[in-house]
XYZ file of C-alpha atoms in Angstrom:
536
model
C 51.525 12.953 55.387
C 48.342 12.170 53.608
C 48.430 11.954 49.630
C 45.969 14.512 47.969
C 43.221 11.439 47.049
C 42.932 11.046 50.467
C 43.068 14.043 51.732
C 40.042 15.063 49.041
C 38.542 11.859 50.526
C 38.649 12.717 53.771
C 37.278 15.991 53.336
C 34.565 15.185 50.561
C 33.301 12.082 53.004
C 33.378 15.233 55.963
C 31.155 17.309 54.103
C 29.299 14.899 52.711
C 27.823 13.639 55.900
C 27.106 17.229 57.273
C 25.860 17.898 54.091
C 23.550 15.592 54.936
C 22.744 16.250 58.005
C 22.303 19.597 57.387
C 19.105 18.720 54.491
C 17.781 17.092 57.811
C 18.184 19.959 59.574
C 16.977 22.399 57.182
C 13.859 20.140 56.265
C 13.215 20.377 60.144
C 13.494 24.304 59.418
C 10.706 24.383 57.249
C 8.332 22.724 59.191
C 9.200 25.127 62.334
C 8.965 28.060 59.958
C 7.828 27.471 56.779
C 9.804 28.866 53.560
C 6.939 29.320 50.728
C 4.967 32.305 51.262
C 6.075 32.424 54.568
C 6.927 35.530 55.836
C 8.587 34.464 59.278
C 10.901 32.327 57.446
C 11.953 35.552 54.889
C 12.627 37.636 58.429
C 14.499 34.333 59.740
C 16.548 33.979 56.607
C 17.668 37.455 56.767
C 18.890 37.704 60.361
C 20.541 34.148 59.828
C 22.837 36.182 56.867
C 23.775 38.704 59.172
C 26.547 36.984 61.070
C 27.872 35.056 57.725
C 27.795 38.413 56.173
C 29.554 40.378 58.355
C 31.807 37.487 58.991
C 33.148 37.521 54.994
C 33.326 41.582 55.050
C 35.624 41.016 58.473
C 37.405 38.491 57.605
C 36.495 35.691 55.374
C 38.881 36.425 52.466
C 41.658 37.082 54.504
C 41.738 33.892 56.522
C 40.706 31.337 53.490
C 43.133 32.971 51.219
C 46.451 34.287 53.027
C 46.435 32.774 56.385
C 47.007 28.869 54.436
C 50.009 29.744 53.051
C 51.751 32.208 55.948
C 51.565 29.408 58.374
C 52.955 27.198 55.357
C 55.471 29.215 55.492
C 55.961 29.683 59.306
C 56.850 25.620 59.562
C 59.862 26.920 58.781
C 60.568 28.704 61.572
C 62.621 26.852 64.407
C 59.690 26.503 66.703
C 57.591 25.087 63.545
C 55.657 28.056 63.237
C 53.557 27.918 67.343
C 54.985 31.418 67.776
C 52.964 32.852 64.654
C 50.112 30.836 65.058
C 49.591 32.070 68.498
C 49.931 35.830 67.555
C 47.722 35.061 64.745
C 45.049 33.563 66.944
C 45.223 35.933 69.243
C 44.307 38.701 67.407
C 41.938 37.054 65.575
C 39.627 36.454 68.062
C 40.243 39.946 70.100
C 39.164 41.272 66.276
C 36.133 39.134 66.223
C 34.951 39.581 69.795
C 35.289 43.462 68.992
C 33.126 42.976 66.075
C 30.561 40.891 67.059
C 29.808 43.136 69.881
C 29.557 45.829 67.385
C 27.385 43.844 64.862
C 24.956 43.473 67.995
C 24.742 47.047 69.259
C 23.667 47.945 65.493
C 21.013 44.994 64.509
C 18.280 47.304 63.598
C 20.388 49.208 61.279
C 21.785 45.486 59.829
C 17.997 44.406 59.333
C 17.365 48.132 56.985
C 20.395 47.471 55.183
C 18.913 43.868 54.019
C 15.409 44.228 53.989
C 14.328 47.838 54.090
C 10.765 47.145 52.537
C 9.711 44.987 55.148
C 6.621 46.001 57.128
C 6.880 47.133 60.857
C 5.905 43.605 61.991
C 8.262 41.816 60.374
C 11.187 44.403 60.621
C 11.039 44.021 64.437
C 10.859 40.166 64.103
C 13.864 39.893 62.012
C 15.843 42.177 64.688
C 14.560 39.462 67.364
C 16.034 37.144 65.481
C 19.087 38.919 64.464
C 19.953 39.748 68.581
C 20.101 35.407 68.885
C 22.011 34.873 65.602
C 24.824 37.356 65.498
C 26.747 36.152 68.371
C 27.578 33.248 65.311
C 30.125 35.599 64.033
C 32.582 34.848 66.599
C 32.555 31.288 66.393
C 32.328 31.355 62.193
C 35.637 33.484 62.476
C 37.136 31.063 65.297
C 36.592 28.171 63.224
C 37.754 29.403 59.783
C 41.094 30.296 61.977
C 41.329 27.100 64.082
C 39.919 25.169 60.586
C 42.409 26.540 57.978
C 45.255 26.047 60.739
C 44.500 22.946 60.820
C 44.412 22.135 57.160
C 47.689 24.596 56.701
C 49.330 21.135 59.130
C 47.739 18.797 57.157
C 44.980 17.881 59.404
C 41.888 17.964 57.074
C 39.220 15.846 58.410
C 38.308 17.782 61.366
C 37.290 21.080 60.024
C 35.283 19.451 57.580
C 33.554 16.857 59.836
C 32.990 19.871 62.751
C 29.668 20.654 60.842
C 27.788 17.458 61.803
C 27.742 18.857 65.565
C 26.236 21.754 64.633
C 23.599 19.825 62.642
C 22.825 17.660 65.077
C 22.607 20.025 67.776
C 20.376 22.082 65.392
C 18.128 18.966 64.938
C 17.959 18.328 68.331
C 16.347 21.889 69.188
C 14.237 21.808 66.246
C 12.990 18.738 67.228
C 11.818 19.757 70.504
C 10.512 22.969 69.208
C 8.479 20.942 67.366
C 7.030 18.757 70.145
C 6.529 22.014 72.589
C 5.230 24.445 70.009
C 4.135 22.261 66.599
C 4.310 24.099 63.720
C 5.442 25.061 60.469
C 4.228 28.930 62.107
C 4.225 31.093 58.748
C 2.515 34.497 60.407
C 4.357 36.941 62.119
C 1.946 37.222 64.978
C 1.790 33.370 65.875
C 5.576 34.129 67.213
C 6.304 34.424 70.830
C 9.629 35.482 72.523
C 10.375 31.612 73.495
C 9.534 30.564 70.493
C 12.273 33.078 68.852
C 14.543 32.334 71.905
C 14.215 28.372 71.281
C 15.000 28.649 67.535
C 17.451 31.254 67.407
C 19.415 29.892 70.804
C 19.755 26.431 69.017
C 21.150 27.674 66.097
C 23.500 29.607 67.925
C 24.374 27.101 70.226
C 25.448 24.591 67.439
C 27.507 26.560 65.833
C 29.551 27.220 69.175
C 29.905 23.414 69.693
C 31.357 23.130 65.549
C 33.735 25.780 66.734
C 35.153 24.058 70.479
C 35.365 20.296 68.470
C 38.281 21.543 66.543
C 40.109 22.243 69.739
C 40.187 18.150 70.489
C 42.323 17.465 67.439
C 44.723 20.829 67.780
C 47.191 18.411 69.311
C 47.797 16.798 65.965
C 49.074 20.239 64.854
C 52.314 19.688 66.873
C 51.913 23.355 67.335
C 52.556 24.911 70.781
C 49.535 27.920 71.224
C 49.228 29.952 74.035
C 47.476 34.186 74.302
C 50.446 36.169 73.067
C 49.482 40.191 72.131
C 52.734 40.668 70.783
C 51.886 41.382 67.320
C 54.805 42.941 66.742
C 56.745 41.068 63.838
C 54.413 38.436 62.787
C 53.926 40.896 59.353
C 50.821 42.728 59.733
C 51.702 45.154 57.387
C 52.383 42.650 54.729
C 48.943 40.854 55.689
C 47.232 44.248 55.534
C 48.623 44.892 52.235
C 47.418 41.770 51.092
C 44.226 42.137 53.226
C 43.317 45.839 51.795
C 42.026 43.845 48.623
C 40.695 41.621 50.405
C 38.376 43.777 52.156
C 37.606 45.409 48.990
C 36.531 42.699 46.593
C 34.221 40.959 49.746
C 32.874 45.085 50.357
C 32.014 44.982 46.826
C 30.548 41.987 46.635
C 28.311 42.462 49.705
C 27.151 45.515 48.223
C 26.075 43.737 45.060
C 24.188 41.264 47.822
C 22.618 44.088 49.620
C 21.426 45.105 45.796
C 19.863 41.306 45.637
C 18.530 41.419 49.269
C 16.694 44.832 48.669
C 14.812 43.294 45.485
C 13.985 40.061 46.776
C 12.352 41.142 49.762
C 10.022 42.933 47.700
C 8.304 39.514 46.923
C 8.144 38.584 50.334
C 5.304 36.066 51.243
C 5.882 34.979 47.762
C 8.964 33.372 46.371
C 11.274 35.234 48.122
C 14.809 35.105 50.343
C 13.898 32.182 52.362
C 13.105 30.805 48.978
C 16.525 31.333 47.535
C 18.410 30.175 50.413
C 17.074 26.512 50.203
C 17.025 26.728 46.650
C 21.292 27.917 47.819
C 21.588 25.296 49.999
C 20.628 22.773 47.119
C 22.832 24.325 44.982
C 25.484 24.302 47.339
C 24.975 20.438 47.861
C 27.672 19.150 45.018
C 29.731 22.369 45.197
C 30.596 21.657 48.951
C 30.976 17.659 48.407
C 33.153 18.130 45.047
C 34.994 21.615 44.663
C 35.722 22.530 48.114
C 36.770 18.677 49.214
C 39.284 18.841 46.437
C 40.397 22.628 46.074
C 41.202 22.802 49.944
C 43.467 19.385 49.703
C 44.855 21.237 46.579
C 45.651 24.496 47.669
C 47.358 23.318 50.494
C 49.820 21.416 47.973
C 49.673 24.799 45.652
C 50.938 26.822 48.522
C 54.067 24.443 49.342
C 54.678 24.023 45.840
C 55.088 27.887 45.191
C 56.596 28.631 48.666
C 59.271 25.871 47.472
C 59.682 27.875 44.158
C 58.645 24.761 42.052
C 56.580 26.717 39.573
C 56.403 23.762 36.622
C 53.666 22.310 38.949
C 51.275 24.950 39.224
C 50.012 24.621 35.747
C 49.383 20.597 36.428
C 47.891 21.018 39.470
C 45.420 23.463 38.475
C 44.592 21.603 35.357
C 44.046 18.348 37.264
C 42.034 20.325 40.050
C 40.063 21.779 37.600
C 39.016 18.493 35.492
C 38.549 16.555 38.916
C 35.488 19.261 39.590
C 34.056 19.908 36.439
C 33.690 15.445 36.229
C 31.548 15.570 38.846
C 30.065 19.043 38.593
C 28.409 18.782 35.281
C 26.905 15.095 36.414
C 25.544 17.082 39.499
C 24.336 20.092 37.538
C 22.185 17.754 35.211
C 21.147 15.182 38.035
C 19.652 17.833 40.014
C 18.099 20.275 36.859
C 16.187 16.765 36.137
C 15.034 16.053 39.612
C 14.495 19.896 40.721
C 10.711 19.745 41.337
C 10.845 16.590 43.927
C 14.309 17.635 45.257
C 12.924 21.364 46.298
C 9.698 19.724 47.368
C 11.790 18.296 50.304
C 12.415 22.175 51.379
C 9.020 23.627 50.528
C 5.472 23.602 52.069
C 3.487 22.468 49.330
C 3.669 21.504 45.271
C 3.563 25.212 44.435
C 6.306 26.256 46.523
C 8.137 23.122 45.237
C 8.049 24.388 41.550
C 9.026 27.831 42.426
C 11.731 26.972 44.321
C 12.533 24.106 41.572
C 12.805 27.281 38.998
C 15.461 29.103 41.401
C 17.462 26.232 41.594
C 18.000 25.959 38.180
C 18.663 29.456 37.991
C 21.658 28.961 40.129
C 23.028 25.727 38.542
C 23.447 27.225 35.143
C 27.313 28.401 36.896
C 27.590 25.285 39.252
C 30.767 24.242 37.136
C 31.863 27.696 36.611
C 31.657 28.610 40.510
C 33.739 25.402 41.274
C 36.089 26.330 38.469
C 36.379 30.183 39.444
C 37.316 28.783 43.168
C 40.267 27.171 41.755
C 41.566 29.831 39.564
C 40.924 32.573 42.630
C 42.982 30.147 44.993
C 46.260 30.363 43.039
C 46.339 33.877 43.155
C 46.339 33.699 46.928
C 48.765 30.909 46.419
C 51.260 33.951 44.616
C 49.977 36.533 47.223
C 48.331 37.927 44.740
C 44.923 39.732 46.135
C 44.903 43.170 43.977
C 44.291 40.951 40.825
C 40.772 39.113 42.124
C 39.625 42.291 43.329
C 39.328 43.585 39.677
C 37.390 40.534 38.136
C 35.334 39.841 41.713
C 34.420 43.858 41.133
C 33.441 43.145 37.593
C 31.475 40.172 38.685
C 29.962 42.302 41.642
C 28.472 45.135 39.392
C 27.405 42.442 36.860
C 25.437 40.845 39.933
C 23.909 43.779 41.252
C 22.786 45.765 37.234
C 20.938 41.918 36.911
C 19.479 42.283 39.489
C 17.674 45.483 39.167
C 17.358 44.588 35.651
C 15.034 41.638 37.466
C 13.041 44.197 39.521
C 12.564 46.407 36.431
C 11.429 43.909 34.269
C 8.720 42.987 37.393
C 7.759 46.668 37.130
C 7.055 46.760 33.643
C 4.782 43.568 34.145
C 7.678 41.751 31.784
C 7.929 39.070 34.547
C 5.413 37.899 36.989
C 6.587 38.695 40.983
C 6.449 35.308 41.602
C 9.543 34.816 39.223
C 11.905 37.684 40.548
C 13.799 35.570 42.772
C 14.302 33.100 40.054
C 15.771 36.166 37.726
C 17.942 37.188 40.080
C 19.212 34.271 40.517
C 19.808 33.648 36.718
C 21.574 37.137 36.304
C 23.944 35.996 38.937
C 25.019 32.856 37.412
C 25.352 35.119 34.213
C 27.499 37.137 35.950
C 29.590 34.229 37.076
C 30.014 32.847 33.698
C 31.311 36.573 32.627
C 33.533 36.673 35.787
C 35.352 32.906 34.814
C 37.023 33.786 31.194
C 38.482 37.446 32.602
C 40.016 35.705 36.020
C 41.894 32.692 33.386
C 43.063 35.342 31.346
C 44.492 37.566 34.022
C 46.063 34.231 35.767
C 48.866 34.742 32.948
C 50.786 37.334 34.445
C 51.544 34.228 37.166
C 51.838 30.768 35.377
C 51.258 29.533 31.718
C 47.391 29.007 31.201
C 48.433 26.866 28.380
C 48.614 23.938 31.151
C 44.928 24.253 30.801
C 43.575 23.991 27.663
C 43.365 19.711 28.690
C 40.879 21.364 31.159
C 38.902 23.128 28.710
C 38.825 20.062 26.297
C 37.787 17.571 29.371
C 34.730 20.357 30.151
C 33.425 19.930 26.227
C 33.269 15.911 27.326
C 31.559 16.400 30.392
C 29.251 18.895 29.189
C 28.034 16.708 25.800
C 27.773 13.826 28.437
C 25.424 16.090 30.761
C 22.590 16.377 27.960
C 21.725 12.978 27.757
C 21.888 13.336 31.034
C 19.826 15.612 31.662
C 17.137 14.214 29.293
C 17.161 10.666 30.901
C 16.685 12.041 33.801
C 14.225 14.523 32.970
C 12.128 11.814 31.536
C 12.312 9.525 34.230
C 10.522 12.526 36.150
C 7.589 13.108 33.618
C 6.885 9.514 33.881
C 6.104 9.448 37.510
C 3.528 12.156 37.094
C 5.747 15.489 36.606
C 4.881 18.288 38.763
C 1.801 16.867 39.465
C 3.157 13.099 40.330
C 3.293 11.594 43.485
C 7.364 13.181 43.515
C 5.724 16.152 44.177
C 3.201 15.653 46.712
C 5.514 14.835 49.827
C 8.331 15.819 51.381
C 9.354 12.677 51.593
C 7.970 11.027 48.239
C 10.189 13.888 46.630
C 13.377 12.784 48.285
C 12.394 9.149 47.107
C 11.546 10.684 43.842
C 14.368 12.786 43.738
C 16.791 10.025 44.352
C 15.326 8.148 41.091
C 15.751 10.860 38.482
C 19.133 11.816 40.043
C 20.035 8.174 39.572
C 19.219 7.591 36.159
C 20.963 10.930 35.530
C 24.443 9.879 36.982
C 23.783 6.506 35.478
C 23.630 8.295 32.113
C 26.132 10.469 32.580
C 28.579 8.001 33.696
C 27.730 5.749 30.555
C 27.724 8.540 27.963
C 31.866 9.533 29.627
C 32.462 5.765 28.912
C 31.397 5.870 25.703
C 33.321 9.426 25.021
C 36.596 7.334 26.427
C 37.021 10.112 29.070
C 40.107 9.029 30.942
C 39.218 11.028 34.279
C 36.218 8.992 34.557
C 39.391 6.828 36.583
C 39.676 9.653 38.856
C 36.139 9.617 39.823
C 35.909 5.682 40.732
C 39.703 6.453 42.899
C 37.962 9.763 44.528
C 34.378 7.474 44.888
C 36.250 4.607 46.543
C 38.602 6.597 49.112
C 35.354 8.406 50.092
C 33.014 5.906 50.924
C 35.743 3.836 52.384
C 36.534 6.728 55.029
């Protein structure tokens, strides 16, 4: 049985390699399709939300939140828990198949929802798009089941390794997309129905091949699955109960996203929602590599330790959870504020589009530590079964999220911020939001364990985050040495990934030296966590 370390290890090294391979991928992207004032690439980025989207309002909160611990729990059972598994499966994927047909039949009326202001032309793009992309929801749902199975047994690497097929399948098409067609192509009218076959197809394609690698390791499961539409028993209504809340709290927050979507695309051909989904994906980077490495290794342990009854754990567990991704999230959140211009000029067309994505980006790390944190804290809850109680700060966060954002489009309107900038206010009010969503979900976790286990948490975040200005300024320094926006870090795609790498550098550097000098003991942690993962 593997210890937690490794377990975070093998998960963290997972995604960091498809992490990587995905920033190959998506720079490939941008030179198909653009992403600065590039209106294909707004259509594309739209239709590639759809099956995601749909995905988390099906079925996302239910399967990374309940399913963990009721096949915990089914290990008990004398035949170790196949029976359940299989029922579980089962209807999973009837469910999905159901829906994904659905989702298909009513693509048009997906695209409006999203992006009602586009023109005709790109409307009818984005639906070309959408009719290659949506058959993703199937496999997204298939893995999450097959993945969280897996990690419910103990089995972590696969699920997060799976993700390097897709890239590389991905960068494979794009690649010879490339070579037949050239590119970046950044009008609508330059796109042909092979063109939008080729792309869309690939994508597709690799997710379907993340999804079938899983089944190669499902022996190490020990689990016996076979079809079995005898649902009957398995405790539906209990996962419905649980599941009604669920539904609400992702319902609420995709309405809040349709709120976003509808204002962004106003600036399309500007800085728009192909601009924020890079500007995501950087984002996204540390969050994946850190927070979800070691909350999925942890929750895992949460589950068995409440299922077991031995509630003088949870407290520790979430403390230590919570200091081991704050360490490296507030190093990450000033690394990449410093080196923001070169490290969006690897996703962007040009200089320009590299400083307005740079300004998104830091809009969304301003809650990089609070998101990891908040993942933690909404984790135990599903750990006590508890879904009714995220619903009520998720909905707070939701409304938040979506007043900011019109707030954004108003203050556009009134000439109070330039077009060019709405994305990047949007953004910002959703990170606000996240900060305002953190304090209410801690306080609420009372009524299930005694927050007082975390005020070491709270004191280790005040080191990190006094560490993360000098930080910051090192690093920021190092940047407006080379030049600045107008330095050679900002000219290339590749010159900004070189560049990028130096001003991250000196940031960790920094960062790392001012936690020595604080005395921070997790700084121990991090060289354990460091080691394990580079040794896998």
């Amino acid at each position: 049985m593997p210890s937690l370390g490794r377990a975070s290890a093998i998960i963290g090294a997972g995604t960091l390699v498809s992490r990587m391979t995905g920033l190959v991928r998506s720079i490939l992207l941008v030179a198909v399709i653009g992403s600065y004032e590039s209106r294909p690439a707004d259509a594309f980025a739209i239709a590639s939300a759809l099956p995601t989207n749909v995905y988390e309002l099906l079925a996302a909160g239910v399967i990374t939140g309940m399913i963990v611990p009721q096949i915990v729990k089914s290990a008990a059972h004398s035949d170790g828990g196949s029976k359940f598994v299989s029922k579980l499966l089962t209807l999973g994927t009837v469910v999905l198949v159901a829906a994904t047909a659905i989702a298909m039949l009513i693509a048009p009326a997906l695209i409006w929802i999203y992006a009602s202001s586009y023109p005709p032309a790109q409307h009818a793009l984005a639906i070309s798009f959408a009719y290659w992309l949506l058959p993703q929801l199937l496999f997204y749902g298939l893995y999450a089941l097959l993945g969280e199975a897996l990690n419910a047994r103990r089995v972590f690497g696969p699920y997060s390794w799976a993700p390097t097929v897709n890239n590389l399948v991905s960068i494979a098409g794009f690649i010879v997309f490339l070579v037949v067609f050239g590119g970046p192509y950044t009008q609508i009218g330059d796109w042909t129905p092979g063109m939008i076959a080729l792309l869309g197809g690939t994508s597709t394609l690799g997710i379907a091949l993340q999804t079938i690698v899983l089944l190669f390791f499902w022996k190490r499961t020990k689990l016996d699955i076979r079809p079995d539409f005898g649902w009957r028993g398995i405790g539906l209504r209990h996962i419905g109960t649980l599941a009604w809340w669920t539904f609400l709290a992702v319902v609420v927050g995709q309405l809040a996203y349709i709120v976003q979507s509808t204002v962004v695309t106003q600036a399309s051909g500007k800085t728009s929602i192909a601009v924020m989904g890079y500007a995501w994906l950087i984002f996204m980077l540390p969050h994946s590599i850190v927070a979800m490495s070691i909350s999925t290794a942890y929750f895992t342990r949460l589950a068995e330790e409440i299922a077991e009854g031995r509630m003088d754990a949870v407290g520790p567990n979430l403390d230590e959870s919570i200091r081991s991704i704050a360490l490296f999230g507030f190093g990450f959140t000033a690394a990449i504020a410093a080196a923001s211009v070169p490290v969006s000029r690897i996703f962007s067309n040009s200089t320009d589009g590299a400083v307005a994505t740079a300004w998104v980006v830091c809009a969304y790390l301003v809650a990089l530590v609070p998101f990891g944190v908040l993942m933690v804290i909404r984790r135990a809850f599903f750990a006590f079964q508890d879904t009714r109680t995220p619903f009520w700060f998720g909905l707070a966060q939701a409304i938040a999220t979506a007043i900011g954002a019109l707030l954004a489009w108003a203050a556009v309107a009134l000439g109070l911020l330039p077009l060019g900038f709405l994305a990047a206010g949007v953004a910002l009010t959703q990170s606000l939001a996240t900060l305002v969503q953190l304090p209410l979900a801690v306080r609420l976790l009372r009524r299930h364990s005694d927050t007082a286990a975390l005020r070491p948490s709270w004191r280790a975040l005040g080191r990190f985050a006094l560490a993360a200005v000098p930080a910051f300024a090192a690093g920021w320094a190092t940047f407006l040495l080379m030049g600045g926006a107008g330095g050679w870090a900002a000219s290339d795609r590749l010159l900004g990934a070189v560049g990028a790498a130096i001003v991250g550098g000196v940031s960790i550097l920094v960062y790392v030296a001012a936690l020595a000098l604080l005395r921070a003991p997790e700084l121990a942690i991090a060289r354990r966590t460091v080691r394990r993962m580079l040794g896998r």
